[in-house]
Short mmCIF file of C-alpha atoms and ligand atoms in Angstrom, two decimals:
data_model
loop_
_atom_site.label_atom_id
_atom_site.label_comp_id
_atom_site.label_asym_id
_atom_site.label_seq_id
_atom_site.Cartn_x
_atom_site.Cartn_y
_atom_site.Cartn_z
CA MET F 1 13.88 -19.83 -10.15
CA LYS F 2 12.41 -18.59 -13.41
CA GLN F 3 10.77 -15.19 -13.17
CA LYS F 4 7.04 -15.26 -13.87
CA ASN F 5 6.48 -12.48 -16.34
CA ASN F 6 3.01 -11.34 -15.40
CA LEU F 7 2.50 -9.03 -12.44
CA PRO F 8 0.06 -10.78 -10.03
CA ILE F 9 -2.60 -8.34 -8.80
CA TYR F 10 -5.12 -9.46 -6.19
CA TRP F 11 -8.71 -8.30 -6.41
CA ASN F 12 -12.25 -9.63 -6.54
CA PRO F 13 -15.69 -7.98 -6.58
CA ASP F 14 -16.00 -8.45 -2.80
CA TYR F 15 -13.57 -5.53 -2.38
CA VAL F 16 -16.13 -3.12 -3.82
CA LEU F 17 -18.94 -1.17 -2.18
CA ASP F 18 -21.26 0.65 -4.58
CA HIS F 19 -21.43 3.83 -2.51
CA GLY F 20 -19.40 5.89 -0.08
CA VAL F 21 -15.76 6.86 0.07
CA GLU F 22 -13.41 6.04 -2.83
CA THR F 23 -11.40 3.78 -0.49
CA ARG F 24 -14.05 1.10 -1.09
CA THR F 25 -15.42 2.04 -4.53
CA LYS F 26 -12.47 2.80 -6.82
CA SER F 27 -11.04 -0.71 -7.17
CA GLY F 28 -14.12 -1.71 -9.23
CA PRO F 29 -13.48 0.71 -12.12
CA LEU F 30 -9.73 0.08 -11.85
CA ALA F 31 -10.18 -3.69 -12.16
CA LYS F 32 -12.38 -3.07 -15.22
CA ILE F 33 -9.61 -1.03 -16.86
CA LEU F 34 -7.12 -3.81 -16.11
CA ALA F 35 -9.51 -6.49 -17.44
CA SER F 36 -9.71 -4.54 -20.72
CA GLY F 37 -5.99 -5.22 -21.23
CA GLU F 38 -4.98 -1.55 -21.17
CA VAL F 39 -1.89 -2.39 -19.09
CA PRO F 40 -0.02 -5.35 -20.58
CA GLY F 41 1.59 -8.00 -18.40
CA VAL F 42 -0.79 -8.08 -15.47
CA GLU F 43 -2.86 -10.93 -14.11
CA ILE F 44 -5.84 -10.48 -11.76
CA LEU F 45 -6.12 -13.15 -9.07
CA SER F 46 -8.86 -13.60 -6.48
CA PRO F 47 -7.58 -13.69 -2.87
CA LEU F 48 -8.90 -15.69 0.05
CA PRO F 49 -10.56 -13.43 2.64
CA ALA F 50 -8.65 -12.61 5.82
CA THR F 51 -9.73 -14.59 8.88
CA ARG F 52 -10.38 -13.41 12.41
CA ASP F 53 -7.55 -15.64 13.61
CA GLU F 54 -4.91 -14.08 11.40
CA LEU F 55 -6.05 -10.56 12.28
CA LEU F 56 -5.64 -11.24 16.02
CA SER F 57 -1.91 -10.65 15.55
CA ILE F 58 -2.57 -6.94 14.99
CA HIS F 59 -6.05 -6.07 16.30
CA ASP F 60 -7.99 -6.20 19.53
CA PRO F 61 -10.48 -9.17 19.53
CA LYS F 62 -13.45 -7.00 20.61
CA TYR F 63 -12.79 -4.55 17.81
CA LEU F 64 -12.51 -7.38 15.26
CA ASP F 65 -15.84 -8.81 16.42
CA GLN F 66 -17.48 -5.39 15.99
CA ILE F 67 -16.30 -5.33 12.37
CA ILE F 68 -17.15 -8.96 11.60
CA ASN F 69 -20.61 -8.74 13.20
CA GLY F 70 -21.31 -5.24 11.93
CA ASP F 71 -22.43 -4.11 8.46
CA ALA F 72 -22.18 -7.25 6.30
CA ASP F 73 -21.15 -5.47 3.09
CA LEU F 74 -18.45 -3.47 4.82
CA ALA F 75 -17.12 -6.57 6.61
CA ARG F 76 -17.00 -8.51 3.34
CA SER F 77 -15.06 -5.67 1.67
CA ILE F 78 -12.61 -5.31 4.55
CA LEU F 79 -11.89 -9.06 4.85
CA ALA F 80 -11.54 -9.53 1.08
CA SER F 81 -9.22 -6.57 0.57
CA THR F 82 -7.12 -7.49 3.61
CA GLY F 83 -6.83 -11.05 2.28
CA GLY F 84 -5.51 -9.52 -0.93
CA VAL F 85 -2.72 -7.79 0.97
CA ARG F 86 -1.71 -11.13 2.54
CA ASP F 87 -1.83 -12.97 -0.79
CA ALA F 88 0.14 -10.23 -2.56
CA LEU F 89 2.78 -10.42 0.17
CA ASP F 90 3.15 -14.17 -0.38
CA ALA F 91 3.16 -13.72 -4.18
CA MET F 92 6.01 -11.21 -4.18
CA PHE F 93 8.34 -13.83 -2.76
CA ILE F 94 7.60 -15.95 -5.86
CA SER F 95 7.12 -13.37 -8.62
CA GLY F 96 9.43 -10.66 -7.30
CA ARG F 97 6.65 -8.10 -7.32
CA ALA F 98 2.90 -8.16 -6.74
CA GLY F 99 0.03 -5.94 -5.73
CA SER F 100 -3.47 -5.77 -4.34
CA LEU F 101 -6.13 -3.19 -5.24
CA SER F 102 -6.64 -2.61 -1.49
CA SER F 103 -7.02 0.74 0.26
CA GLY F 104 -7.78 1.96 3.76
CA LEU F 105 -4.95 0.43 5.80
CA HIS F 106 -2.34 2.75 7.32
CA HIS F 107 -4.41 4.78 9.82
CA ALA F 108 -6.08 1.75 11.47
CA LYS F 109 -5.12 1.33 15.14
CA ARG F 110 -5.15 -1.79 17.29
CA GLY F 111 -8.60 -1.13 18.73
CA TYR F 112 -10.29 1.40 16.45
CA GLU F 113 -10.92 2.66 12.92
CA ASP F 114 -9.30 5.90 11.82
CA GLY F 115 -9.30 7.92 8.59
CA PHE F 116 -11.34 5.37 6.54
CA CYS F 117 -8.95 2.59 7.64
CA TYR F 118 -10.23 -0.44 9.59
CA ILE F 119 -7.58 -3.16 9.38
CA ASN F 120 -3.90 -2.33 9.18
CA GLY F 121 -2.92 -4.59 6.31
CA LEU F 122 0.55 -3.02 6.16
CA ALA F 123 1.34 -4.13 9.71
CA LEU F 124 -0.19 -7.54 8.97
CA ALA F 125 1.99 -7.92 5.86
CA ALA F 126 5.16 -6.79 7.65
CA LEU F 127 4.65 -9.34 10.45
CA ARG F 128 3.85 -12.07 7.94
CA ALA F 129 7.04 -11.30 6.00
CA ILE F 130 9.00 -11.69 9.25
CA ASN F 131 7.16 -14.71 10.68
CA ASN F 132 6.24 -16.74 7.57
CA HIS F 133 8.99 -15.73 5.14
CA THR F 134 11.85 -15.39 7.65
CA VAL F 135 12.68 -11.87 6.49
CA THR F 136 15.17 -10.21 8.82
CA LYS F 137 14.48 -6.64 7.70
CA VAL F 138 11.23 -5.56 6.04
CA GLY F 139 10.62 -2.05 4.68
CA ILE F 140 7.35 -0.14 4.65
CA LEU F 141 7.27 2.76 2.21
CA ASP F 142 4.27 5.02 2.75
CA LEU F 143 3.79 7.70 0.08
CA ASP F 144 0.12 8.34 0.77
CA SER F 145 -0.53 12.05 1.28
CA HIS F 146 -1.28 11.44 4.97
CA CYS F 147 1.08 10.02 7.58
CA GLY F 148 0.94 6.36 8.58
CA GLY F 149 0.58 6.76 12.33
CA GLY F 150 -1.47 3.57 12.60
CA THR F 151 1.27 1.45 11.09
CA PHE F 152 3.88 3.08 13.31
CA SER F 153 1.78 2.38 16.42
CA MET F 154 1.65 -1.32 15.53
CA VAL F 155 5.09 -2.23 14.19
CA GLY F 156 7.26 0.84 14.79
CA GLU F 157 8.93 -0.81 17.78
CA ASN F 158 9.68 -4.04 15.89
CA GLU F 159 13.45 -4.21 15.34
CA LYS F 160 12.95 -5.93 11.98
CA VAL F 161 10.74 -3.19 10.51
CA VAL F 162 12.11 -0.12 8.72
CA ILE F 163 9.59 2.66 7.97
CA ALA F 164 9.88 5.49 5.43
CA ASP F 165 6.95 7.89 5.22
CA VAL F 166 6.67 10.96 2.98
CA SER F 167 3.49 12.96 3.49
CA CYS F 168 1.96 16.24 2.31
CA ASN F 169 -0.26 16.59 5.34
CA SER F 170 0.27 16.11 9.07
CA PHE F 171 -2.85 13.96 9.62
CA ASP F 172 -1.91 10.87 11.71
CA SER F 173 1.69 12.04 12.09
CA TRP F 174 4.04 10.13 14.36
CA LYS F 175 7.35 10.72 16.12
CA PRO F 176 10.38 8.82 14.80
CA ASN F 177 12.34 7.44 17.76
CA SER F 178 14.88 5.17 16.09
CA GLU F 179 17.23 5.19 13.12
CA ARG F 180 14.80 2.72 11.54
CA HIS F 181 12.22 5.53 11.25
CA HIS F 182 12.03 8.23 8.60
CA LEU F 183 9.15 10.72 8.33
CA GLU F 184 9.12 13.78 6.14
CA ILE F 185 6.11 16.08 5.82
CA ILE F 186 6.70 18.30 2.81
CA ARG F 187 5.31 21.83 2.52
CA ASP F 188 6.04 22.46 -1.16
CA ALA F 189 5.48 20.26 -4.22
CA GLY F 190 8.96 21.13 -5.46
CA GLU F 191 10.43 19.04 -2.61
CA TYR F 192 8.38 15.94 -3.35
CA LEU F 193 10.56 13.85 -5.64
CA ASP F 194 13.73 14.59 -3.68
CA ALA F 195 11.89 13.53 -0.53
CA THR F 196 10.88 10.30 -2.31
CA SER F 197 14.53 9.62 -3.14
CA ARG F 198 15.55 10.25 0.48
CA ALA F 199 12.87 7.80 1.65
CA LEU F 200 14.24 5.16 -0.73
CA SER F 201 17.79 5.76 0.52
CA HIS F 202 16.52 5.22 4.06
CA LEU F 203 15.22 1.79 3.00
CA GLN F 204 18.59 0.63 1.68
CA GLY F 205 19.28 -2.92 2.86
CA VAL F 206 15.72 -4.14 3.47
CA CYS F 207 15.01 -7.69 2.24
CA ALA F 208 11.46 -6.94 1.05
CA LEU F 209 9.30 -3.85 0.55
CA ILE F 210 5.64 -3.15 1.30
CA TYR F 211 4.55 -0.04 -0.58
CA ASN F 212 1.50 2.06 0.34
CA ALA F 213 1.15 3.77 -3.03
CA GLY F 214 -1.37 6.51 -2.22
CA MET F 215 -2.20 8.87 -5.06
CA ASP F 216 -3.95 11.44 -2.88
CA PRO F 217 -1.03 13.92 -3.12
CA PHE F 218 -2.42 14.60 -6.64
CA GLU F 219 -3.41 18.26 -6.87
CA ASP F 220 -7.01 17.58 -7.96
CA CYS F 221 -7.80 15.26 -5.02
CA ALA F 222 -10.15 17.05 -2.61
CA ILE F 223 -8.62 15.11 0.31
CA GLY F 224 -4.82 15.26 0.58
CA GLY F 225 -4.07 17.00 -2.73
CA MET F 226 -1.16 19.48 -2.93
CA ARG F 227 -0.93 22.12 -5.64
CA GLY F 228 1.93 21.34 -8.02
CA ILE F 229 1.83 17.56 -7.53
CA THR F 230 0.73 16.66 -11.04
CA ARG F 231 0.16 13.37 -12.86
CA GLU F 232 3.68 13.77 -14.27
CA VAL F 233 5.21 14.16 -10.80
CA LEU F 234 3.37 11.06 -9.57
CA ALA F 235 4.37 9.07 -12.66
CA GLU F 236 8.00 9.97 -11.95
CA ARG F 237 7.53 8.98 -8.29
CA GLU F 238 6.30 5.55 -9.35
CA ARG F 239 9.20 5.19 -11.76
CA LEU F 240 11.68 6.07 -8.98
CA VAL F 241 10.17 3.54 -6.58
CA ALA F 242 9.93 0.69 -9.10
CA GLN F 243 13.40 1.36 -10.48
CA TRP F 244 14.83 1.33 -6.96
CA CYS F 245 13.19 -2.07 -6.36
CA GLU F 246 14.64 -3.43 -9.60
CA ASP F 247 18.10 -1.91 -9.12
CA THR F 248 18.36 -3.30 -5.58
CA GLN F 249 16.51 -6.55 -6.52
CA THR F 250 14.20 -6.06 -3.54
CA PRO F 251 10.95 -8.08 -3.73
CA ALA F 252 8.12 -5.56 -3.48
CA MET F 253 4.36 -5.38 -3.23
CA PHE F 254 2.03 -2.42 -3.51
CA VAL F 255 -1.45 -1.50 -2.35
CA LEU F 256 -3.43 1.46 -3.68
CA ALA F 257 -4.03 3.49 -0.50
CA GLY F 258 -5.46 7.04 -0.83
CA GLY F 259 -6.83 8.70 -3.95
CA TYR F 260 -10.02 10.76 -3.87
CA GLY F 261 -12.23 12.65 -6.28
CA GLY F 262 -12.62 16.39 -6.54
CA LYS F 263 -14.38 18.92 -8.69
CA ASN F 264 -12.18 18.02 -11.67
CA LEU F 265 -11.82 14.32 -10.88
CA ASP F 266 -14.55 11.65 -11.10
CA LEU F 267 -14.35 8.04 -9.86
CA ASP F 268 -12.95 6.73 -13.15
CA GLY F 269 -10.32 9.48 -12.99
CA VAL F 270 -9.41 8.40 -9.45
CA ALA F 271 -9.05 4.80 -10.62
CA ARG F 272 -6.80 5.94 -13.49
CA LEU F 273 -4.52 7.81 -11.06
CA HIS F 274 -3.32 4.39 -9.89
CA LEU F 275 -2.33 3.06 -13.33
CA PRO F 276 1.28 4.36 -13.20
CA THR F 277 1.98 2.20 -10.12
CA ILE F 278 0.72 -0.87 -11.97
CA ARG F 279 2.55 -0.03 -15.21
CA GLU F 280 5.84 0.43 -13.37
CA PHE F 281 5.52 -2.74 -11.30
CA ALA F 282 4.63 -4.68 -14.47
CA ARG F 283 7.72 -3.28 -16.19
CA ILE F 284 10.36 -4.35 -13.67
CA HIS F 285 11.97 -7.74 -13.12
CA ILE F 286 12.99 -8.94 -9.68
CA THR F 287 14.28 -12.42 -8.92
CA PRO F 288 13.57 -13.30 -5.27
CA LYS F 289 16.44 -14.91 -3.40
CA PRO F 290 15.75 -18.53 -2.47
CA LYS F 291 14.91 -19.10 1.21
CA ASN F 292 17.84 -20.37 3.24
ZN1 ZN E 1 -4.32 9.65 2.46
#
């Protein structure tokens, strides 16, 4: 199959709330930067919203009804940005790599919201890779500053899911209980890139990768930031991840995950933190293996 050159990125204005936490505001300014053509080789595509039926595979029906019948703007944002995760997952099996400007996924539990996360799109994507794309081993790489305890609670026991999580903060930490699980909580910025490489080694052999590309380890983020984790460190992290995907020819998709303002960082600055992920994914070429 011929590689499509452009990186498909899912987003539409329904993702965006005009107030509140960056989880639901930053994709607006980021999409504007991408629409300006600042990053070559990307294509913005509008996803279909997630449906109640498809979310029943990961969430409690009562909890889903609370979201769907609750605040209309919030529900619209959650369903649109979760739909983007699903569409990006499907797209990576065609284009080799894809992304969605979605955030607020990895802390969500089966029956409740946690840490700004309502629907666990990472768990949804992992199960869809297994059930709809017949993937026998799917990797979840979580480099958000906080741990992905929600994801672990939903798919950690699934024999076809391999999890690698590097965090700078013990929020939502979880206990690895299988050789499929890798969690490292670093205490010093000097350990960060080596820890990223160890996480990638742990994922060796997965057939597809779902990447929670949080930028909240950045030192100027008021939530999650760690002194010494600079823009340069994060740019190198994104290069390592993307290069690993290309070298191993592993189809991969990313979502934005964390990234918050601070006294030296406004909303546009938060949006710009995510550009290295997009640049790196646009740079690499991955040819998905045909389905057997
Ligand atoms: Zn975070």
